[in-house]
Coordinates of C-alpha atoms (C1' of nucleotides) in Angstrom, one line a residue:
Chain Z
M250 CA 1.0 -5.5 -3.5
H251 CA 4.7 -4.9 -3.8
D252 CA 6.6 -2.9 -6.4
I253 CA 8.8 -5.2 -8.3
R254 CA 11.2 -2.3 -9.1
A255 CA 11.7 -1.7 -5.4
I256 CA 12.5 -5.4 -4.9
R257 CA 14.9 -5.2 -7.8
E258 CA 16.7 -2.2 -6.5
N259 CA 17.1 -3.5 -2.9
P260 CA 16.4 -7.1 -2.5
E261 CA 18.2 -7.3 0.8
A262 CA 16.1 -4.6 2.4
F263 CA 13.0 -6.4 1.1
D264 CA 14.0 -9.7 2.7
A265 CA 15.0 -8.0 5.9
A266 CA 11.6 -6.4 6.2
L267 CA 9.8 -9.7 5.5
S268 CA 11.9 -11.4 8.1
R269 CA 10.7 -8.9 10.7
R270 CA 7.2 -10.3 10.0
G271 CA 8.6 -13.8 10.6
L272 CA 8.7 -14.7 6.9
A273 CA 11.5 -16.2 4.9
G274 CA 13.2 -14.1 2.3
V275 CA 11.9 -14.7 -1.2
S276 CA 13.6 -12.0 -3.2
S277 CA 16.0 -14.3 -5.0
D278 CA 13.1 -16.4 -6.3
I279 CA 11.2 -13.4 -7.3
L280 CA 14.1 -11.8 -9.1
A281 CA 14.8 -14.9 -11.0
L282 CA 11.2 -15.1 -12.1
D283 CA 11.3 -11.4 -12.9
A284 CA 14.4 -11.8 -15.1
A285 CA 12.8 -14.7 -16.9
R286 CA 9.7 -12.7 -17.4
R287 CA 11.4 -9.7 -18.8
A288 CA 13.5 -11.8 -21.2
K289 CA 10.3 -13.4 -22.4
I290 CA 8.6 -10.1 -22.9
L291 CA 11.5 -8.8 -24.8
E292 CA 11.6 -11.8 -27.0
A293 CA 7.9 -11.8 -27.6
E294 CA 7.7 -8.1 -28.3
T295 CA 10.7 -8.1 -30.7
A296 CA 9.0 -10.8 -32.7
Q297 CA 5.7 -8.9 -32.6
A298 CA 7.4 -5.8 -33.9
A299 CA 8.8 -7.7 -36.8
Q300 CA 5.4 -9.1 -37.5
N301 CA 3.7 -5.7 -37.3
A302 CA 6.3 -4.2 -39.8
A303 CA 5.7 -7.1 -42.2
S304 CA 1.9 -6.6 -42.0
K305 CA 2.4 -3.0 -43.1
E306 CA 4.3 -4.2 -46.1
V307 CA 1.5 -6.5 -46.9
G308 CA -0.9 -3.6 -46.8
A309 CA 1.5 -1.5 -49.0
A310 CA 1.7 -4.2 -51.6
K311 CA -2.0 -4.5 -51.7
A312 CA -2.4 -0.7 -52.0
R313 CA -0.2 -0.5 -55.1
G314 CA -1.9 -3.5 -56.6
D315 CA 1.1 -5.8 -56.6
T316 CA -0.8 -9.0 -56.3
A317 CA 2.1 -11.4 -56.5
E318 CA 4.1 -9.6 -53.8
F319 CA 1.0 -9.3 -51.7
E320 CA 0.4 -13.0 -51.8
R321 CA 4.0 -13.8 -51.1
L322 CA 4.2 -11.5 -48.1
R323 CA 0.9 -12.7 -46.7
A324 CA 2.0 -16.3 -46.7
L325 CA 5.2 -15.3 -45.0
V326 CA 3.6 -13.5 -42.2
S327 CA 1.0 -16.2 -41.8
E328 CA 3.7 -18.8 -41.1
T329 CA 5.1 -17.0 -38.1
K330 CA 1.8 -16.1 -36.6
A331 CA 1.3 -19.1 -34.4
A332 CA 4.8 -18.9 -33.0
I333 CA 4.4 -15.3 -32.0
A334 CA 1.1 -16.0 -30.4
Q335 CA 2.8 -18.7 -28.4
L336 CA 5.5 -16.3 -27.2
M337 CA 3.0 -13.6 -26.3
E338 CA 1.1 -16.1 -24.2
E339 CA 4.2 -17.3 -22.4
A340 CA 5.1 -13.7 -21.6
A341 CA 1.6 -13.1 -20.2
T342 CA 1.7 -16.2 -18.1
Q343 CA 5.0 -15.2 -16.6
D344 CA 3.6 -11.8 -15.8
A345 CA 0.5 -13.3 -14.2
R346 CA 2.7 -15.6 -12.1
L347 CA 4.8 -12.8 -10.8
R348 CA 1.7 -10.7 -10.0
D349 CA 0.2 -13.6 -8.1
I350 CA 3.3 -14.2 -6.0
L351 CA 3.6 -10.5 -5.2
S352 CA -0.1 -10.2 -4.3
R353 CA 0.2 -12.9 -1.7
L354 CA 3.0 -11.3 0.2
P355 CA 2.1 -9.0 3.1
N356 CA 3.0 -5.3 3.4
L357 CA 6.3 -4.4 4.9
P358 CA 6.4 -2.8 8.4
L359 CA 7.8 0.7 8.7
D360 CA 11.2 1.0 10.3
Q361 CA 9.6 2.5 13.4
I362 CA 7.4 -0.5 14.1
P363 CA 8.5 -2.5 17.1
D364 CA 9.7 -6.0 16.4
G365 CA 7.8 -8.9 17.9
R366 CA 6.2 -12.3 17.4
D367 CA 2.7 -11.8 18.6
E368 CA 0.4 -9.6 20.6
S369 CA 2.5 -9.8 23.7
D370 CA 5.1 -7.7 22.0
N371 CA 2.7 -4.8 21.1
V372 CA 3.6 -1.5 22.7
E373 CA 1.1 0.7 24.5
I374 CA 1.4 4.4 23.5
H375 CA -1.6 6.0 25.1
R376 CA -4.0 5.3 27.9
W377 CA -7.2 7.3 28.7
G378 CA -9.7 7.1 31.6
N379 CA -9.6 5.0 34.7
P380 CA -11.6 1.8 35.0
R381 CA -14.4 2.3 37.4
N382 CA -14.2 0.8 40.9
F383 CA -17.2 -1.5 41.3
D384 CA -18.6 -2.3 44.8
F385 CA -19.9 -5.5 43.3
T386 CA -18.6 -8.0 40.8
P387 CA -19.3 -6.5 37.3
K388 CA -21.1 -8.8 34.9
E389 CA -20.4 -9.5 31.3
H390 CA -22.8 -7.6 29.0
F391 CA -25.1 -10.6 28.4
E392 CA -25.5 -11.3 32.1
I393 CA -26.8 -7.9 33.1
A394 CA -30.4 -7.9 34.1
G395 CA -31.4 -4.8 32.2
V396 CA -29.7 -6.1 29.0
K397 CA -31.1 -9.7 29.0
P398 CA -34.6 -8.9 27.7
G399 CA -33.1 -7.0 24.7
M400 CA -30.3 -9.4 23.7
D401 CA -31.8 -12.6 22.4
F402 CA -29.3 -15.3 21.3
A403 CA -31.9 -18.1 21.3
T404 CA -34.1 -16.6 18.7
A405 CA -31.0 -15.7 16.6
A406 CA -29.9 -19.3 16.8
K407 CA -33.2 -20.4 15.6
L408 CA -33.0 -18.1 12.6
S409 CA -29.4 -18.3 11.7
G410 CA -27.3 -20.4 14.1
S411 CA -24.5 -19.4 16.4
R412 CA -22.7 -16.1 16.4
F413 CA -25.8 -14.1 15.6
V414 CA -28.0 -12.0 17.8
V415 CA -31.5 -10.5 17.8
L416 CA -31.7 -7.1 19.6
R417 CA -34.8 -5.6 21.0
G418 CA -36.1 -2.8 23.1
A419 CA -33.7 -0.5 25.0
V420 CA -30.6 -2.4 23.8
I421 CA -31.3 -1.9 20.1
R422 CA -32.1 1.8 20.7
V423 CA -28.7 2.2 22.4
H424 CA -27.1 0.4 19.5
R425 CA -28.7 2.6 17.0
A426 CA -28.0 5.7 19.0
L427 CA -24.3 4.7 19.1
A428 CA -24.1 4.4 15.4
Q429 CA -25.8 7.8 14.8
F430 CA -23.6 9.4 17.4
M431 CA -20.5 8.1 15.8
L432 CA -21.5 9.3 12.3
D433 CA -22.6 12.7 13.5
T434 CA -19.4 13.2 15.4
H435 CA -17.2 12.2 12.5
I436 CA -19.2 14.4 10.1
T437 CA -19.4 17.4 12.4
D438 CA -16.3 17.4 14.5
H439 CA -13.9 15.5 12.3
D440 CA -14.9 16.7 8.8
L441 CA -15.3 13.2 7.3
Q442 CA -17.7 12.7 4.4
E443 CA -20.4 10.2 5.1
V444 CA -20.9 7.6 2.4
W445 CA -23.4 4.8 2.0
T446 CA -22.2 1.9 -0.1
P447 CA -23.2 -1.6 -1.3
V448 CA -22.3 -4.6 0.9
L449 CA -22.2 -6.9 -2.0
V450 CA -19.1 -6.4 -4.2
K451 CA -17.3 -7.9 -7.1
E452 CA -14.1 -9.9 -6.8
D453 CA -11.9 -7.0 -8.0
A454 CA -12.9 -4.9 -5.0
M455 CA -12.0 -7.7 -2.6
F456 CA -8.7 -8.1 -4.3
G457 CA -8.0 -4.4 -4.1
T458 CA -8.2 -4.3 -0.3
N459 CA -6.4 -7.7 0.0
Q460 CA -9.2 -9.9 1.2
L461 CA -8.4 -11.9 -1.9
P462 CA -6.7 -14.1 -3.0
K463 CA -5.3 -15.1 0.3
F464 CA -8.2 -14.8 2.7
A465 CA -11.1 -16.1 0.7
E466 CA -12.3 -18.4 3.5
D467 CA -12.8 -15.4 5.8
S468 CA -15.6 -13.9 3.8
Y469 CA -18.9 -15.1 2.3
Q470 CA -19.7 -15.3 -1.4
T471 CA -23.1 -15.4 -3.0
T472 CA -24.1 -18.0 -5.6
N473 CA -23.6 -15.5 -8.4
G474 CA -20.1 -14.5 -7.4
W475 CA -20.6 -11.4 -5.3
W476 CA -18.8 -11.1 -2.0
L477 CA -20.3 -9.8 1.2
I478 CA -18.0 -7.2 2.6
P479 CA -16.3 -7.9 5.9
T480 CA -15.9 -4.2 6.4
S481 CA -16.8 -1.1 4.4
E482 CA -13.1 -0.5 4.1
V483 CA -13.6 -2.6 0.9
T484 CA -16.1 -0.2 -0.7
L485 CA -14.8 3.1 0.6
T486 CA -11.2 2.3 -0.4
N487 CA -12.1 0.8 -3.8
S488 CA -14.2 3.8 -4.6
V489 CA -11.0 5.3 -6.1
A490 CA -9.8 2.1 -7.8
G491 CA -8.5 2.8 -11.3
D492 CA -8.8 6.6 -10.9
I493 CA -6.1 9.2 -11.4
L494 CA -7.0 11.9 -8.9
E495 CA -5.8 15.5 -9.0
E496 CA -3.5 16.1 -6.0
S497 CA -5.8 19.0 -5.0
A498 CA -8.6 16.5 -4.4
L499 CA -6.7 14.9 -1.6
P500 CA -7.0 14.0 1.1
I501 CA -10.4 12.3 0.8
R502 CA -11.7 11.4 4.2
M503 CA -14.7 9.2 4.3
T504 CA -16.9 7.4 6.9
A505 CA -19.6 4.9 6.5
L506 CA -21.9 2.8 8.6
S507 CA -22.4 -0.7 7.2
Q508 CA -23.2 -4.2 8.0
C509 CA -20.1 -6.4 8.0
F510 CA -20.0 -10.1 7.4
R511 CA -17.3 -12.5 8.5
S512 CA -17.1 -16.2 8.5
E513 CA -14.9 -16.2 11.6
A514 CA -13.2 -19.3 10.2
G515 CA -10.4 -20.2 12.5
S516 CA -11.8 -18.5 15.6
A517 CA -13.9 -21.5 16.6
G518 CA -14.3 -21.6 20.4
K519 CA -13.2 -18.0 20.8
D520 CA -15.6 -15.5 22.3
T521 CA -18.5 -17.8 21.8
T522 CA -20.8 -16.2 24.3
G523 CA -22.2 -12.7 24.0
M524 CA -22.0 -10.5 21.0
L525 CA -18.3 -9.8 20.9
R526 CA -17.7 -11.9 17.8
Q527 CA -20.5 -12.3 15.3
H528 CA -20.9 -13.3 11.7
Q529 CA -22.8 -10.1 11.1
F530 CA -22.2 -6.8 12.8
E531 CA -22.3 -3.1 12.3
K532 CA -19.3 -0.9 12.0
V533 CA -18.7 2.7 11.4
E534 CA -15.6 2.7 9.2
M535 CA -13.2 5.5 8.3
V536 CA -11.1 5.5 5.2
T537 CA -8.7 8.2 4.0
I538 CA -7.1 8.5 0.5
C539 CA -4.1 10.8 0.6
T540 CA -0.6 11.3 -0.8
P541 CA 2.0 8.9 0.6
D542 CA 4.0 11.7 2.3
T543 CA 1.0 12.7 4.4
A544 CA 0.0 9.2 5.3
L545 CA 1.5 9.0 8.8
A546 CA 0.0 12.4 9.8
E547 CA -3.3 11.1 8.5
H548 CA -2.9 8.0 10.5
D549 CA -2.5 9.9 13.7
R550 CA -5.4 12.0 12.8
M551 CA -7.6 9.0 12.2
T552 CA -6.5 7.4 15.4
G553 CA -7.6 10.6 17.1
C554 CA -11.0 10.4 15.5
A555 CA -11.6 7.0 16.9
Q556 CA -10.2 7.9 20.3
A557 CA -12.5 10.9 20.4
I558 CA -15.6 8.7 20.2
L559 CA -14.5 6.6 23.2
E560 CA -13.6 9.7 25.2
K561 CA -17.0 11.3 24.5
L562 CA -18.6 8.1 25.7
G563 CA -16.4 8.1 28.8
L564 CA -15.0 4.7 28.0
P565 CA -11.5 3.9 29.3
Y566 CA -9.2 2.7 26.7
R567 CA -5.6 2.3 25.7
T568 CA -3.9 2.7 22.3
I569 CA -1.2 0.3 21.2
V570 CA 1.1 0.0 18.3
L571 CA 1.0 -3.5 16.9
C572 CA 4.4 -5.2 16.6
T573 CA 5.7 -6.6 13.3
G574 CA 4.3 -10.1 14.1
D575 CA 0.8 -9.0 15.0
M576 CA 0.1 -6.6 12.1
G577 CA -2.5 -7.4 9.5
F578 CA -1.6 -8.3 6.0
G579 CA -2.0 -5.0 4.3
A580 CA -0.7 -2.7 7.0
Q581 CA 2.5 -0.7 7.3
K582 CA 1.6 0.5 10.7
T583 CA -1.4 -0.2 12.9
H584 CA -2.8 1.4 16.1
D585 CA -5.3 -0.8 18.0
L586 CA -7.7 0.8 20.4
E587 CA -8.7 -1.4 23.2
V588 CA -11.6 -0.5 25.4
W589 CA -12.0 -1.5 29.0
L590 CA -14.5 -4.3 29.6
P591 CA -15.1 -4.7 33.3
G592 CA -17.1 -7.9 32.8
Q593 CA -14.0 -9.5 31.3
N594 CA -11.7 -7.5 33.5
T595 CA -9.6 -6.7 30.5
Y596 CA -9.1 -4.4 27.5
R597 CA -10.5 -5.7 24.2
E598 CA -10.0 -4.5 20.7
I599 CA -12.7 -2.0 19.5
S600 CA -10.8 -0.3 16.7
S601 CA -7.9 -1.0 14.4
V602 CA -6.4 2.0 12.5
S603 CA -3.9 1.2 9.8
T604 CA -2.0 2.9 7.1
C605 CA -1.3 0.7 4.1
G606 CA 0.9 3.2 2.3
E607 CA 0.7 2.4 -1.5
F608 CA 0.2 -1.3 -0.9
Q609 CA -3.6 -1.3 -1.7
A610 CA -3.3 1.5 -4.3
R611 CA -1.0 -0.7 -6.3
R612 CA -3.5 -3.5 -6.2
M613 CA -6.4 -1.2 -7.2
N614 CA -4.4 1.0 -9.5
A615 CA -5.5 4.1 -7.6
R616 CA -3.3 7.1 -8.4
F617 CA -3.0 10.8 -8.2
R618 CA -1.2 13.4 -10.2
Q619 CA 0.8 16.4 -9.1
P620 CA 0.2 19.4 -11.4
G621 CA 2.0 18.5 -14.7
G622 CA 3.5 15.4 -13.1
K623 CA 3.3 11.7 -13.8
P624 CA 0.6 9.6 -12.0
E625 CA 1.7 8.3 -8.6
F626 CA 0.1 5.8 -6.3
V627 CA -2.0 7.2 -3.5
A628 CA -1.8 6.0 0.1
T629 CA -4.8 4.4 1.8
L630 CA -5.8 4.3 5.4
N631 CA -8.6 2.6 7.2
G632 CA -9.8 2.4 10.7
S633 CA -12.9 1.5 12.7
G634 CA -14.6 4.4 14.2
L635 CA -16.0 2.3 15.9
A636 CA -17.3 -1.2 15.8
V637 CA -20.8 -0.6 17.0
G638 CA -21.6 -3.9 18.6
R639 CA -18.4 -3.9 20.6
C640 CA -19.0 -0.4 21.6
L641 CA -22.5 -1.3 22.8
I642 CA -20.9 -4.0 25.0
A643 CA -18.5 -1.5 26.4
V644 CA -21.2 1.0 27.2
L645 CA -23.4 -1.7 28.9
E646 CA -20.6 -3.2 30.9
N647 CA -19.1 0.1 32.0
G648 CA -22.4 1.6 32.9
Q649 CA -23.9 -1.3 34.8
Q650 CA -25.2 -0.8 38.3
A651 CA -25.5 -3.2 41.2
D652 CA -29.3 -3.5 40.6
G653 CA -28.8 -4.7 37.0
S654 CA -29.7 -1.3 35.5
V655 CA -27.3 0.6 33.1
D656 CA -26.4 4.3 33.2
L657 CA -25.9 5.5 29.7
P658 CA -23.3 8.1 28.5
A659 CA -24.6 11.7 28.4
V660 CA -23.8 12.1 24.7
L661 CA -26.3 9.4 23.9
H662 CA -29.2 10.9 25.8
P663 CA -30.3 13.2 22.9
Y664 CA -30.5 10.1 20.7
L665 CA -32.7 8.4 23.2
G666 CA -35.4 10.9 23.5
G667 CA -33.8 12.3 26.6
K668 CA -33.8 8.9 28.4
T669 CA -30.6 8.3 30.5
R670 CA -30.5 4.7 31.6
I671 CA -31.8 1.1 31.0
A672 CA -33.8 0.0 34.0
A673 CA -33.2 -3.4 35.6
D674 CA -36.4 -4.6 33.8
G675 CA -34.9 -3.8 30.4
T676 CA -36.9 -0.6 29.7
L677 CA -35.5 2.7 28.8
A678 CA -35.8 5.2 31.7
Chain E
rG118 C1' -36.9 -10.6 -15.8
rG119 C1' -38.1 -8.7 -21.3
rA120 C1' -37.2 -5.2 -25.4
rC121 C1' -34.3 -1.5 -27.6
rA122 C1' -30.1 1.9 -27.7
rG123 C1' -25.3 2.8 -26.3
rG124 C1' -19.9 2.4 -23.8
rU125 C1' -13.8 6.0 -28.1
rG126 C1' -8.4 10.2 -24.6
rG127 C1' -9.4 14.8 -18.4
rC128 C1' -14.5 16.0 -20.8
rC129 C1' -17.5 16.3 -25.5
rG130 C1' -17.3 14.0 -30.0
rA131 C1' -15.7 11.9 -35.3
rG132 C1' -14.3 7.5 -37.1
rU133 C1' -17.7 0.4 -40.7
rG134 C1' -10.9 -3.5 -42.3
rG135 C1' -4.7 -1.0 -43.4
rU136 C1' -0.8 4.7 -43.3
rC137 C1' -5.6 5.4 -36.4
rG138 C1' -3.3 5.9 -30.0
rA139 C1' -7.2 7.9 -32.9
rA140 C1' -10.0 14.2 -36.7
rG141 C1' -12.3 18.3 -34.4
rG142 C1' -13.8 20.9 -30.1
rC143 C1' -13.5 22.0 -24.8
rG144 C1' -10.3 22.0 -20.7
rC145 C1' -5.3 22.2 -19.1
rA146 C1' 0.2 23.7 -19.6
rC147 C1' 3.8 26.8 -21.7
rG148 C1' 4.8 30.8 -25.2
rC149 C1' 3.5 35.1 -28.4
rC150 C1' 0.5 39.4 -28.4
rU151 C1' -0.8 43.3 -24.0
rG152 C1' 1.0 48.5 -19.5
rG153 C1' -1.8 44.3 -17.3
rA154 C1' -5.8 41.2 -18.5
rA155 C1' -9.6 39.4 -21.8
rA156 C1' -9.9 38.3 -26.8
rG157 C1' -6.7 36.4 -30.5
rU158 C1' -2.7 33.2 -31.7
rG159 C1' 1.3 29.2 -31.6
rU160 C1' 3.0 24.7 -29.5
rG161 C1' 2.2 20.8 -26.4
rU162 C1' -1.2 17.6 -23.7
rA163 C1' -3.3 9.2 -22.1
rG164 C1' -1.7 5.0 -19.4
rG165 C1' 0.8 0.1 -18.5
rC166 C1' 4.8 -3.0 -19.7
rG167 C1' 9.7 -3.9 -21.9
rG168 C1' 14.6 -2.0 -23.8
rG169 C1' 18.0 2.3 -23.2
rG170 C1' 22.6 6.5 -19.3
rA171 C1' 19.5 9.6 -22.1
rA172 C1' 17.2 11.2 -26.5
rC173 C1' 14.2 7.8 -27.8
rC174 C1' 12.5 2.9 -29.5
rG175 C1' 9.2 -1.4 -29.2
rU176 C1' 4.7 -3.5 -27.4
rC177 C1' -0.3 -3.5 -25.4
rU178 C1' -4.8 -0.8 -24.4
rC179 C1' -10.9 2.7 -28.2
rG180 C1' -16.0 -1.2 -21.5
rA181 C1' -13.8 -6.7 -20.6
rG182 C1' -12.5 -11.4 -22.7
rG183 C1' -12.3 -14.5 -26.9
rG184 C1' -12.6 -15.2 -32.4
rU185 C1' -12.1 -14.0 -37.9
rU186 C1' -8.0 -11.7 -40.8
rC187 C1' -1.4 -10.8 -43.3
rG188 C1' -3.8 -6.5 -40.7
rA189 C1' -9.6 -4.8 -36.1
rA190 C1' -11.9 1.2 -32.6
rU191 C1' -14.2 -0.8 -37.2
rC192 C1' -16.6 -7.7 -38.6
rC193 C1' -18.4 -12.2 -35.3
rC194 C1' -19.3 -14.4 -30.2
rU195 C1' -19.6 -14.1 -24.8
rC196 C1' -19.7 -11.1 -20.6
rU197 C1' -20.1 -6.5 -18.3
rC198 C1' -21.7 -1.5 -17.3
rU199 C1' -25.0 2.7 -18.6
rG200 C1' -29.6 4.8 -20.6
rU201 C1' -34.8 4.3 -22.1
rC202 C1' -39.4 1.6 -22.1
rC203 C1' -42.2 -2.7 -20.1
rG204 C1' -42.8 -6.1 -16.0
rC205 C1' -42.0 -6.8 -10.8
rC206 C1' -41.0 -4.4 -6.3
rA207 C1' -38.6 -2.1 -0.6

RNA sequence: GGACAGGUGGCCGAGUGGUCGAAGGCGCACGCCUGGAAAGUGUGUAGGCGGGGAACCGUCUCGAGGGUUCGAAUCCCUCUCUGUCCGCCA
């Protein structure tokens, strides 16, 4: 959410930044509403102050036993009561309207972000590893002989419908190994704190990390009003909602493995085969809470944490900076990591690392205090480290052999009881 | 799911209709004291919003929302969270 004061101080800059996202300037409307709102607040509070003063006089009259004066004043105050309540309500309505408008506007891109309309304008900043040369045509993950017995879409469809999967045997062991490997690496090498959180959350939490109000159709809601998190960014980030942290407590760097739930509304027909895009998947998420001036450094650090996972797994990838037109709603700056998928002969997104600046903190009212200072909003960052299902796909496709077996990365072997590959018949070997 | 007890400032805790944003304590900050420290001692110490150049002023907030009242931390209603016991249960 945006700071109305910043818009007031420099509406031109605000509109200019919005236009870089391809949106029309709205500052004049917002400022008009803000002016009306402030005038109404002033009017209502001035009336309320008079009312409060009068009430004290009523009390004083009563205290000295002046019954006639007491009754006279009481009647007087009573008369204006309704009118003041009306004014206060109007002021509150104006305030809520402004908040609603502000909460539906996306974050502003940093100056350094490349301009662009869509993903074709993203800029590659880093590339690691060389795609393997296959002496056969590499298959997609669900076509590999050794994978097929362990990746069961038919049973999943019976249970739940499309965009679900049942995993078995070697495949699920590799999936589980990947998640454990990621967490262990983050905890041990990257000094992140592991957290386990609920996947059902209240509406406030979804508002805090900007899933609501604008993107309600992307997530699932239970009959009693809970929401299923689309990412544990929601729970990790909102864990500091409403807090005023000591500056010395920052940065807070967290990681969590969780189930994620997405309706995938609007992606009908995209990635319908395989387990690239599912309604339910696992992800190791990273979230950092820090001071705004350290956010960009933390952003690079977090990007490095995600990259390290891919490098240890030996998976070729590239890192891109998203252009203004492709960035997510809450981001000021985003790095996407795209892993090489030989079966698709292309790089596909496996991690998205964003800094939101103070955007989410303002929604959540999450603040910190410098010694003796006033509370200030924290900065929040989030990134996948990594999406486990997509990483599984990458491991399977990159490690596949001509005979339908899959060689597995060495760092996973300890998590697999020393086994090193999936044989063509689907067993761990 | 049932019963009971509770949610007050950074923390503990007093406060059953007015002068209470709120005693007292702890913690913290600054000062005094000291060679230095401890102890002692003095002062200060919530946040949001609005007005103002500022000093400062107003308004709202005692879990949340509504109600009663001229006036609510205090009374009523709903919700929520926490604790304890019972039930159920991975």
